[in-house]
PDB file of C-alpha atoms in Angstrom:
ATOM      1  CA  MET A   1       3.236  20.670  -8.645  1.00 59.00           C
ATOM      2  CA  ALA A   2       1.267  19.322 -11.396  1.00 55.00           C
ATOM      3  CA  TYR A   3       1.282  18.808 -14.964  1.00 54.00           C
ATOM      4  CA  THR A   4      -2.037  18.633 -17.263  1.00 52.00           C
ATOM      5  CA  SER A   5      -1.797  17.398 -21.027  1.00 50.00           C
ATOM      6  CA  LEU A   6      -3.935  18.878 -23.591  1.00 43.00           C
ATOM      7  CA  LYS A   7      -3.002  16.166 -26.204  1.00 48.00           C
ATOM      8  CA  SER A   8      -4.708  13.016 -26.702  1.00 46.00           C
ATOM      9  CA  ALA A   9      -3.398  10.041 -24.764  1.00 45.00           C
ATOM     10  CA  PRO A  10      -3.741   6.246 -24.767  1.00 51.00           C
ATOM     11  CA  LYS A  11      -6.284   4.668 -22.656  1.00 54.00           C
ATOM     12  CA  ALA A  12      -5.417   4.470 -18.910  1.00 54.00           C
ATOM     13  CA  PHE A  13      -4.334   1.071 -17.469  1.00 52.00           C
ATOM     14  CA  ASP A  14      -7.423  -0.927 -16.296  1.00 54.00           C
ATOM     15  CA  GLN A  15      -6.694  -1.958 -12.832  1.00 55.00           C
ATOM     16  CA  HIS A  16      -9.446  -4.780 -12.693  1.00 57.00           C
ATOM     17  CA  LYS A  17      -6.959  -7.618 -12.881  1.00 60.00           C
ATOM     18  CA  ARG A  18      -4.712  -6.171 -10.348  1.00 59.00           C
ATOM     19  CA  LEU A  19      -7.537  -5.637  -7.837  1.00 59.00           C
ATOM     20  CA  ILE A  20      -8.614  -9.460  -8.248  1.00 65.00           C
ATOM     21  CA  VAL A  21      -5.168 -10.419  -7.340  1.00 63.00           C
ATOM     22  CA  VAL A  22      -4.972  -8.402  -4.439  1.00 63.00           C
ATOM     23  CA  GLN A  23      -8.569  -9.806  -3.155  1.00 62.00           C
ATOM     24  CA  ALA A  24      -7.474 -13.202  -3.810  1.00 69.00           C
ATOM     25  CA  THR A  25      -4.022 -12.692  -1.891  1.00 68.00           C
ATOM     26  CA  ALA A  26      -6.037 -11.231   0.996  1.00 65.00           C
ATOM     27  CA  VAL A  27      -8.546 -14.104   1.236  1.00 67.00           C
ATOM     28  CA  LEU A  28      -5.299 -16.291   1.195  1.00 70.00           C
ATOM     29  CA  ALA A  29      -3.883 -14.376   3.996  1.00 68.00           C
ATOM     30  CA  VAL A  30      -7.179 -14.741   6.130  1.00 67.00           C
ATOM     31  CA  ILE A  31      -6.849 -18.695   5.710  1.00 71.00           C
ATOM     32  CA  LEU A  32      -3.436 -18.342   7.106  1.00 69.00           C
ATOM     33  CA  LEU A  33      -4.250 -16.648   9.850  1.00 69.00           C
ATOM     34  CA  LEU A  34      -7.595 -18.486  10.672  1.00 71.00           C
ATOM     35  CA  PHE A  35      -5.727 -22.241  10.418  1.00 74.00           C
ATOM     36  CA  SER A  36      -2.305 -21.514  11.422  1.00 71.00           C
ATOM     37  CA  LYS A  37       0.024 -20.132  14.355  1.00 71.00           C
ATOM     38  CA  PRO A  38       3.515 -18.516  14.242  1.00 73.00           C
ATOM     39  CA  VAL A  39       6.371 -20.214  15.778  1.00 71.00           C
ATOM     40  CA  LEU A  40       6.866 -17.301  18.290  1.00 74.00           C
ATOM     41  CA  ALA A  41       4.192 -18.102  21.164  1.00 71.00           C
ATOM     42  CA  GLU A  42       1.763 -15.691  21.599  1.00 71.00           C
ATOM     43  CA  GLY A  43       2.732 -13.653  24.622  1.00 71.00           C
ATOM     44  CA  SER A  44       6.588 -14.131  24.250  1.00 80.00           C
ATOM     45  CA  ASN A  45       8.757 -10.710  23.757  1.00 85.00           C
ATOM     46  CA  GLY A  46       9.700 -11.726  20.508  1.00 84.00           C
ATOM     47  CA  HIS A  47       5.936 -12.210  19.003  1.00 82.00           C
ATOM     48  CA  GLU A  48       4.999  -9.002  20.740  1.00 87.00           C
ATOM     49  CA  ALA A  49       7.945  -7.123  19.452  1.00 91.00           C
ATOM     50  CA  LEU A  50       6.998  -8.462  16.034  1.00 90.00           C
ATOM     51  CA  GLU A  51       3.198  -7.440  16.701  1.00 89.00           C
ATOM     52  CA  THR A  52       4.637  -3.989  17.508  1.00 91.00           C
ATOM     53  CA  ILE A  53       6.696  -3.609  14.783  1.00 95.00           C
ATOM     54  CA  GLY A  54       3.836  -4.981  12.231  1.00 92.00           C
ATOM     55  CA  PHE A  55       1.038  -2.549  13.893  1.00 91.00           C
ATOM     56  CA  VAL A  56       3.847   1.153  13.441  1.00 94.00           C
ATOM     57  CA  MET A  57       3.955  -0.245   9.504  1.00 94.00           C
ATOM     58  CA  VAL A  58       0.290  -0.526   9.356  1.00 91.00           C
ATOM     59  CA  LEU A  59      -0.244   2.488  10.362  1.00 92.00           C
ATOM     60  CA  THR A  60       2.206   4.216   8.381  1.00 94.00           C
ATOM     61  CA  CYS A  61       0.677   2.563   5.423  1.00 91.00           C
ATOM     62  CA  PHE A  62      -3.001   4.372   6.627  1.00 89.00           C
ATOM     63  CA  LEU A  63      -1.550   7.979   7.527  1.00 92.00           C
ATOM     64  CA  GLY A  64       0.991   7.551   3.947  1.00 93.00           C
ATOM     65  CA  ARG A  65      -1.984   6.905   1.738  1.00 89.00           C
ATOM     66  CA  LEU A  66      -4.137   9.554   3.260  1.00 88.00           C
ATOM     67  CA  TRP A  67      -0.984  11.991   2.860  1.00 88.00           C
ATOM     68  CA  SER A  68      -0.674  10.452  -0.624  1.00 88.00           C
ATOM     69  CA  ILE A  69      -4.487  10.965  -1.650  1.00 85.00           C
ATOM     70  CA  LEU A  70      -4.156  14.839  -0.354  1.00 84.00           C
ATOM     71  CA  PHE A  71      -1.941  15.129  -3.169  1.00 81.00           C
ATOM     72  CA  VAL A  72      -3.301  13.177  -5.996  1.00 80.00           C
ATOM     73  CA  GLY A  73      -6.833  12.270  -5.004  1.00 70.00           C
ATOM     74  CA  GLY A  74      -9.401  12.927  -8.235  1.00 63.00           C
ATOM     75  CA  ARG A  75      -6.323  13.828 -10.322  1.00 66.00           C
ATOM     76  CA  LYS A  76      -5.096  10.388 -11.181  1.00 67.00           C
ATOM     77  CA  ASN A  77      -4.426   9.964 -14.967  1.00 64.00           C
ATOM     78  CA  ASP A  78      -5.471  13.635 -15.702  1.00 71.00           C
ATOM     79  CA  GLU A  79      -2.609  15.479 -13.904  1.00 80.00           C
ATOM     80  CA  LEU A  80       0.967  14.714 -13.818  1.00 86.00           C
ATOM     81  CA  VAL A  81       1.656  15.407  -9.761  1.00 85.00           C
ATOM     82  CA  VAL A  82       5.297  15.563  -9.138  1.00 88.00           C
ATOM     83  CA  SER A  83       5.332  17.328  -5.514  1.00 88.00           C
ATOM     84  CA  GLY A  84       4.564  15.906  -1.554  1.00 89.00           C
ATOM     85  CA  PRO A  85       5.107  12.464  -1.738  1.00 93.00           C
ATOM     86  CA  PHE A  86       5.249  12.260  -5.707  1.00 92.00           C
ATOM     87  CA  SER A  87       8.599  14.195  -5.288  1.00 93.00           C
ATOM     88  CA  MET A  88      10.177  11.035  -3.527  1.00 96.00           C
ATOM     89  CA  THR A  89       8.626   8.525  -5.341  1.00 96.00           C
ATOM     90  CA  GLN A  90       6.646   8.181  -8.494  1.00 94.00           C
ATOM     91  CA  ASN A  91       3.857   5.804  -6.706  1.00 94.00           C
ATOM     92  CA  PRO A  92       3.447   6.340  -2.969  1.00 94.00           C
ATOM     93  CA  LEU A  93       0.394   4.824  -2.604  1.00 91.00           C
ATOM     94  CA  TYR A  94       1.713   1.561  -3.687  1.00 92.00           C
ATOM     95  CA  PHE A  95       4.881   1.953  -1.477  1.00 95.00           C
ATOM     96  CA  PHE A  96       2.679   2.353   1.395  1.00 94.00           C
ATOM     97  CA  SER A  97       0.782  -0.193   0.441  1.00 90.00           C
ATOM     98  CA  THR A  98       3.460  -3.047   0.402  1.00 93.00           C
ATOM     99  CA  VAL A  99       4.527  -1.427   3.638  1.00 94.00           C
ATOM    100  CA  GLY A 100       1.085  -2.342   5.037  1.00 90.00           C
ATOM    101  CA  ALA A 101       1.176  -5.532   3.648  1.00 88.00           C
ATOM    102  CA  ALA A 102       4.041  -6.501   5.373  1.00 91.00           C
ATOM    103  CA  GLY A 103       3.244  -5.398   8.537  1.00 91.00           C
ATOM    104  CA  ILE A 104       0.164  -7.394   8.635  1.00 86.00           C
ATOM    105  CA  GLY A 105       2.466 -10.362   8.316  1.00 86.00           C
ATOM    106  CA  LEU A 106       4.526  -9.171  11.477  1.00 89.00           C
ATOM    107  CA  MET A 107       1.091  -8.464  13.379  1.00 86.00           C
ATOM    108  CA  PHE A 108       0.356 -12.135  12.962  1.00 83.00           C
ATOM    109  CA  GLY A 109       4.007 -12.745  14.332  1.00 83.00           C
ATOM    110  CA  SER A 110       5.446 -14.066  11.684  1.00 84.00           C
ATOM    111  CA  LEU A 111       8.556 -13.140   9.536  1.00 88.00           C
ATOM    112  CA  LEU A 112       7.883 -15.529   6.526  1.00 85.00           C
ATOM    113  CA  ALA A 113       4.130 -14.057   6.463  1.00 84.00           C
ATOM    114  CA  ALA A 114       5.551 -10.675   6.406  1.00 89.00           C
ATOM    115  CA  ALA A 115       7.546 -11.590   3.617  1.00 90.00           C
ATOM    116  CA  MET A 116       5.209 -13.547   1.615  1.00 86.00           C
ATOM    117  CA  LEU A 117       2.818 -10.815   2.031  1.00 87.00           C
ATOM    118  CA  GLY A 118       5.181  -7.809   1.374  1.00 91.00           C
ATOM    119  CA  LEU A 119       6.832  -9.332  -1.824  1.00 91.00           C
ATOM    120  CA  GLY A 120       3.400 -10.245  -3.351  1.00 87.00           C
ATOM    121  CA  SER A 121       2.341  -6.526  -3.080  1.00 88.00           C
ATOM    122  CA  PHE A 122       5.400  -5.394  -4.287  1.00 91.00           C
ATOM    123  CA  LEU A 123       5.115  -7.747  -7.444  1.00 89.00           C
ATOM    124  CA  VAL A 124       1.541  -6.934  -7.928  1.00 86.00           C
ATOM    125  CA  PHE A 125       2.348  -2.959  -7.790  1.00 88.00           C
ATOM    126  CA  ARG A 126       5.366  -3.252  -9.261  1.00 89.00           C
ATOM    127  CA  PHE A 127       3.588  -4.872 -12.654  1.00 86.00           C
ATOM    128  CA  THR A 128       0.788  -1.977 -12.240  1.00 87.00           C
ATOM    129  CA  ALA A 129       3.605   0.914 -11.708  1.00 89.00           C
ATOM    130  CA  ARG A 130       5.098  -0.076 -15.110  1.00 89.00           C
ATOM    131  CA  LYS A 131       1.671  -0.230 -16.678  1.00 86.00           C
ATOM    132  CA  GLU A 132       0.927   2.863 -15.415  1.00 87.00           C
ATOM    133  CA  ALA A 133       4.269   4.571 -16.456  1.00 89.00           C
ATOM    134  CA  GLU A 134       3.841   3.794 -19.936  1.00 88.00           C
ATOM    135  CA  TYR A 135       0.241   5.272 -20.212  1.00 86.00           C
ATOM    136  CA  LEU A 136       1.530   8.482 -18.187  1.00 87.00           C
ATOM    137  CA  ALA A 137       4.703   9.020 -20.682  1.00 88.00           C
ATOM    138  CA  GLY A 138       2.266   8.294 -23.561  1.00 88.00           C
ATOM    139  CA  LYS A 139       0.038  11.206 -22.179  1.00 86.00           C
ATOM    140  CA  PHE A 140       2.673  13.693 -20.772  1.00 87.00           C
ATOM    141  CA  GLY A 141       5.513  13.261 -22.947  1.00 90.00           C
ATOM    142  CA  ALA A 142       9.030  14.803 -22.171  1.00 90.00           C
ATOM    143  CA  VAL A 143       7.371  16.249 -18.973  1.00 91.00           C
ATOM    144  CA  HIS A 144       7.197  12.732 -17.627  1.00 90.00           C
ATOM    145  CA  THR A 145      10.348  11.392 -19.064  1.00 91.00           C
ATOM    146  CA  ALA A 146      12.117  14.241 -16.600  1.00 93.00           C
ATOM    147  CA  TYR A 147      10.192  13.384 -13.969  1.00 92.00           C
ATOM    148  CA  ALA A 148      10.503   9.748 -14.250  1.00 93.00           C
ATOM    149  CA  GLU A 149      14.388  10.334 -14.728  1.00 93.00           C
ATOM    150  CA  ARG A 150      14.644  12.183 -11.574  1.00 94.00           C
ATOM    151  CA  THR A 151      11.983  10.247  -9.541  1.00 94.00           C
ATOM    152  CA  PRO A 152      12.434   6.481  -8.575  1.00 94.00           C
ATOM    153  CA  ARG A 153       9.701   4.624  -9.532  1.00 92.00           C
ATOM    154  CA  PHE A 154       9.084   2.758  -6.278  1.00 93.00           C
ATOM    155  CA  TRP A 155      11.391   3.139  -3.342  1.00 94.00           C
ATOM    156  CA  PRO A 156      11.070   6.648  -2.108  1.00 96.00           C
ATOM    157  CA  ASN A 157      14.241   8.867  -1.757  1.00 96.00           C
ATOM    158  CA  PRO A 158      13.734  11.641   1.076  1.00 94.00           C
ATOM    159  CA  LEU A 159      16.394  13.867  -0.209  1.00 95.00           C
ATOM    160  CA  LEU A 160      14.094  14.550  -2.944  1.00 94.00           C
ATOM    161  CA  TYR A 161      11.366  15.781  -1.446  1.00 92.00           C
ATOM    162  CA  ARG A 162       9.548  19.310  -2.344  1.00 89.00           C
ATOM    163  CA  ASP A 163       6.241  20.415  -1.374  1.00 83.00           C
ATOM    164  CA  GLU A 164       4.027  23.377  -2.395  1.00 76.00           C
ATOM    165  CA  ASP A 165       2.862  26.435  -0.286  1.00 72.00           C
ATOM    166  CA  GLN A 166      -0.714  25.776  -1.098  1.00 65.00           C
ATOM    167  CA  TRP A 167      -2.685  22.537  -2.513  1.00 66.00           C
ATOM    168  CA  LEU A 168      -6.468  21.346  -3.582  1.00 67.00           C
ATOM    169  CA  PHE A 169      -7.155  18.110  -2.352  1.00 66.00           C
ATOM    170  CA  SER A 170     -10.464  15.903  -2.980  1.00 66.00           C
ATOM    171  CA  THR A 171     -12.310  15.503  -0.136  1.00 71.00           C
ATOM    172  CA  GLY A 172     -14.279  12.378  -1.746  1.00 72.00           C
ATOM    173  CA  ALA A 173     -10.751  10.636  -2.538  1.00 69.00           C
ATOM    174  CA  LEU A 174      -9.866  11.338   1.363  1.00 68.00           C
ATOM    175  CA  ARG A 175     -13.015   9.769   2.584  1.00 75.00           C
ATOM    176  CA  ARG A 176     -12.470   6.898   0.296  1.00 75.00           C
ATOM    177  CA  THR A 177      -9.082   6.275   1.276  1.00 71.00           C
ATOM    178  CA  PHE A 178      -9.690   6.694   4.973  1.00 75.00           C
ATOM    179  CA  ARG A 179     -12.506   3.961   4.494  1.00 77.00           C
ATOM    180  CA  ASP A 180     -10.183   1.378   2.887  1.00 72.00           C
ATOM    181  CA  GLY A 181      -7.577   2.248   5.222  1.00 71.00           C
ATOM    182  CA  LEU A 182      -9.735   1.367   8.201  1.00 74.00           C
ATOM    183  CA  TYR A 183      -9.487  -2.061   6.752  1.00 71.00           C
ATOM    184  CA  PHE A 184      -5.861  -2.223   7.448  1.00 71.00           C
ATOM    185  CA  LEU A 185      -6.236  -1.262  11.223  1.00 73.00           C
ATOM    186  CA  ALA A 186      -9.192  -3.477  11.911  1.00 73.00           C
ATOM    187  CA  LEU A 187      -6.930  -6.345  11.316  1.00 71.00           C
ATOM    188  CA  PHE A 188      -5.341  -5.542  14.542  1.00 72.00           C
ATOM    189  CA  PRO A 189      -8.277  -6.426  16.718  1.00 76.00           C
ATOM    190  CA  LEU A 190      -9.035  -9.635  14.204  1.00 75.00           C
ATOM    191  CA  ILE A 191      -5.740 -10.698  14.645  1.00 73.00           C
ATOM    192  CA  GLU A 192      -6.133 -10.791  18.601  1.00 73.00           C
ATOM    193  CA  THR A 193      -9.315 -12.460  18.501  1.00 77.00           C
ATOM    194  CA  VAL A 194      -7.955 -15.241  16.529  1.00 73.00           C
ATOM    195  CA  GLU A 195      -5.101 -15.381  19.172  1.00 72.00           C
ATOM    196  CA  TYR A 196      -7.995 -15.656  21.783  1.00 72.00           C
ATOM    197  CA  PHE A 197      -9.869 -18.633  20.005  1.00 74.00           C
ATOM    198  CA  ARG A 198      -6.633 -20.624  18.903  1.00 71.00           C
ATOM    199  CA  LEU A 199      -5.142 -20.215  22.399  1.00 69.00           C
ATOM    200  CA  SER A 200      -8.871 -21.538  24.080  1.00 73.00           C
ATOM    201  CA  GLY A 201      -8.508 -24.479  21.643  1.00 71.00           C
ATOM    202  CA  ASP A 202     -11.461 -23.158  19.719  1.00 70.00           C
ATOM    203  CA  LEU A 203      -9.760 -23.103  16.334  1.00 69.00           C
ATOM    204  CA  PRO A 204      -7.515 -25.735  14.905  1.00 71.00           C
ATOM    205  CA  THR A 205      -4.003 -25.051  13.960  1.00 69.00           C
ATOM    206  CA  LEU A 206      -3.103 -27.289  10.484  1.00 66.00           C
ATOM    207  CA  PHE A 207       0.527 -25.861  10.581  1.00 64.00           C
ATOM    208  CA  THR A 208       3.315 -23.500  11.892  1.00 68.00           C
ATOM    209  CA  VAL A 209       4.534 -20.550  10.126  1.00 68.00           C
ATOM    210  CA  TYR A 210       7.808 -19.014  11.082  1.00 64.00           C
TER     211      TYR A 210
END
């Protein structure tokens, strides 16, 4: 279900600053990956378990973002989408992205990296979600207020789920999200490659991450 507003509304939140923060965090994560090692030795049962859990979380992020875009792609800020994943949380894209960020840390084999990446993503997206909520409240008024009162802003509540019999989606938005999601999945072979060069001694280890 979606609602379209006919009245004027405040300007949509500019996400440029959010993108800068996310990109800077990604660069720091790459540095962490290249010049540090997890406290659990590569190949150990504990390390492999964390890697597997992390990969599942990243895959969940990839599929969850695709699912969310099927509902909101091409409509964001123009319509208030309240069904599918948006019936469980107001910000499923941000939720799944945070899951993926924490998963990257686990794929590296580090609980600390997972906590830092997950918390950092959560704080950035929480700020963005608050700004977007202010914009949507100004545009959709009482309809958004009712939606916000029954739907969590970030953490999903599966008991609230409801769907539509039919739904039109943007193929362009779906392709862009699929392409962006591949960056998450590409990190798995990248991490394995880094581990190989680290074990062979070709990459220096500056510190250990727990």
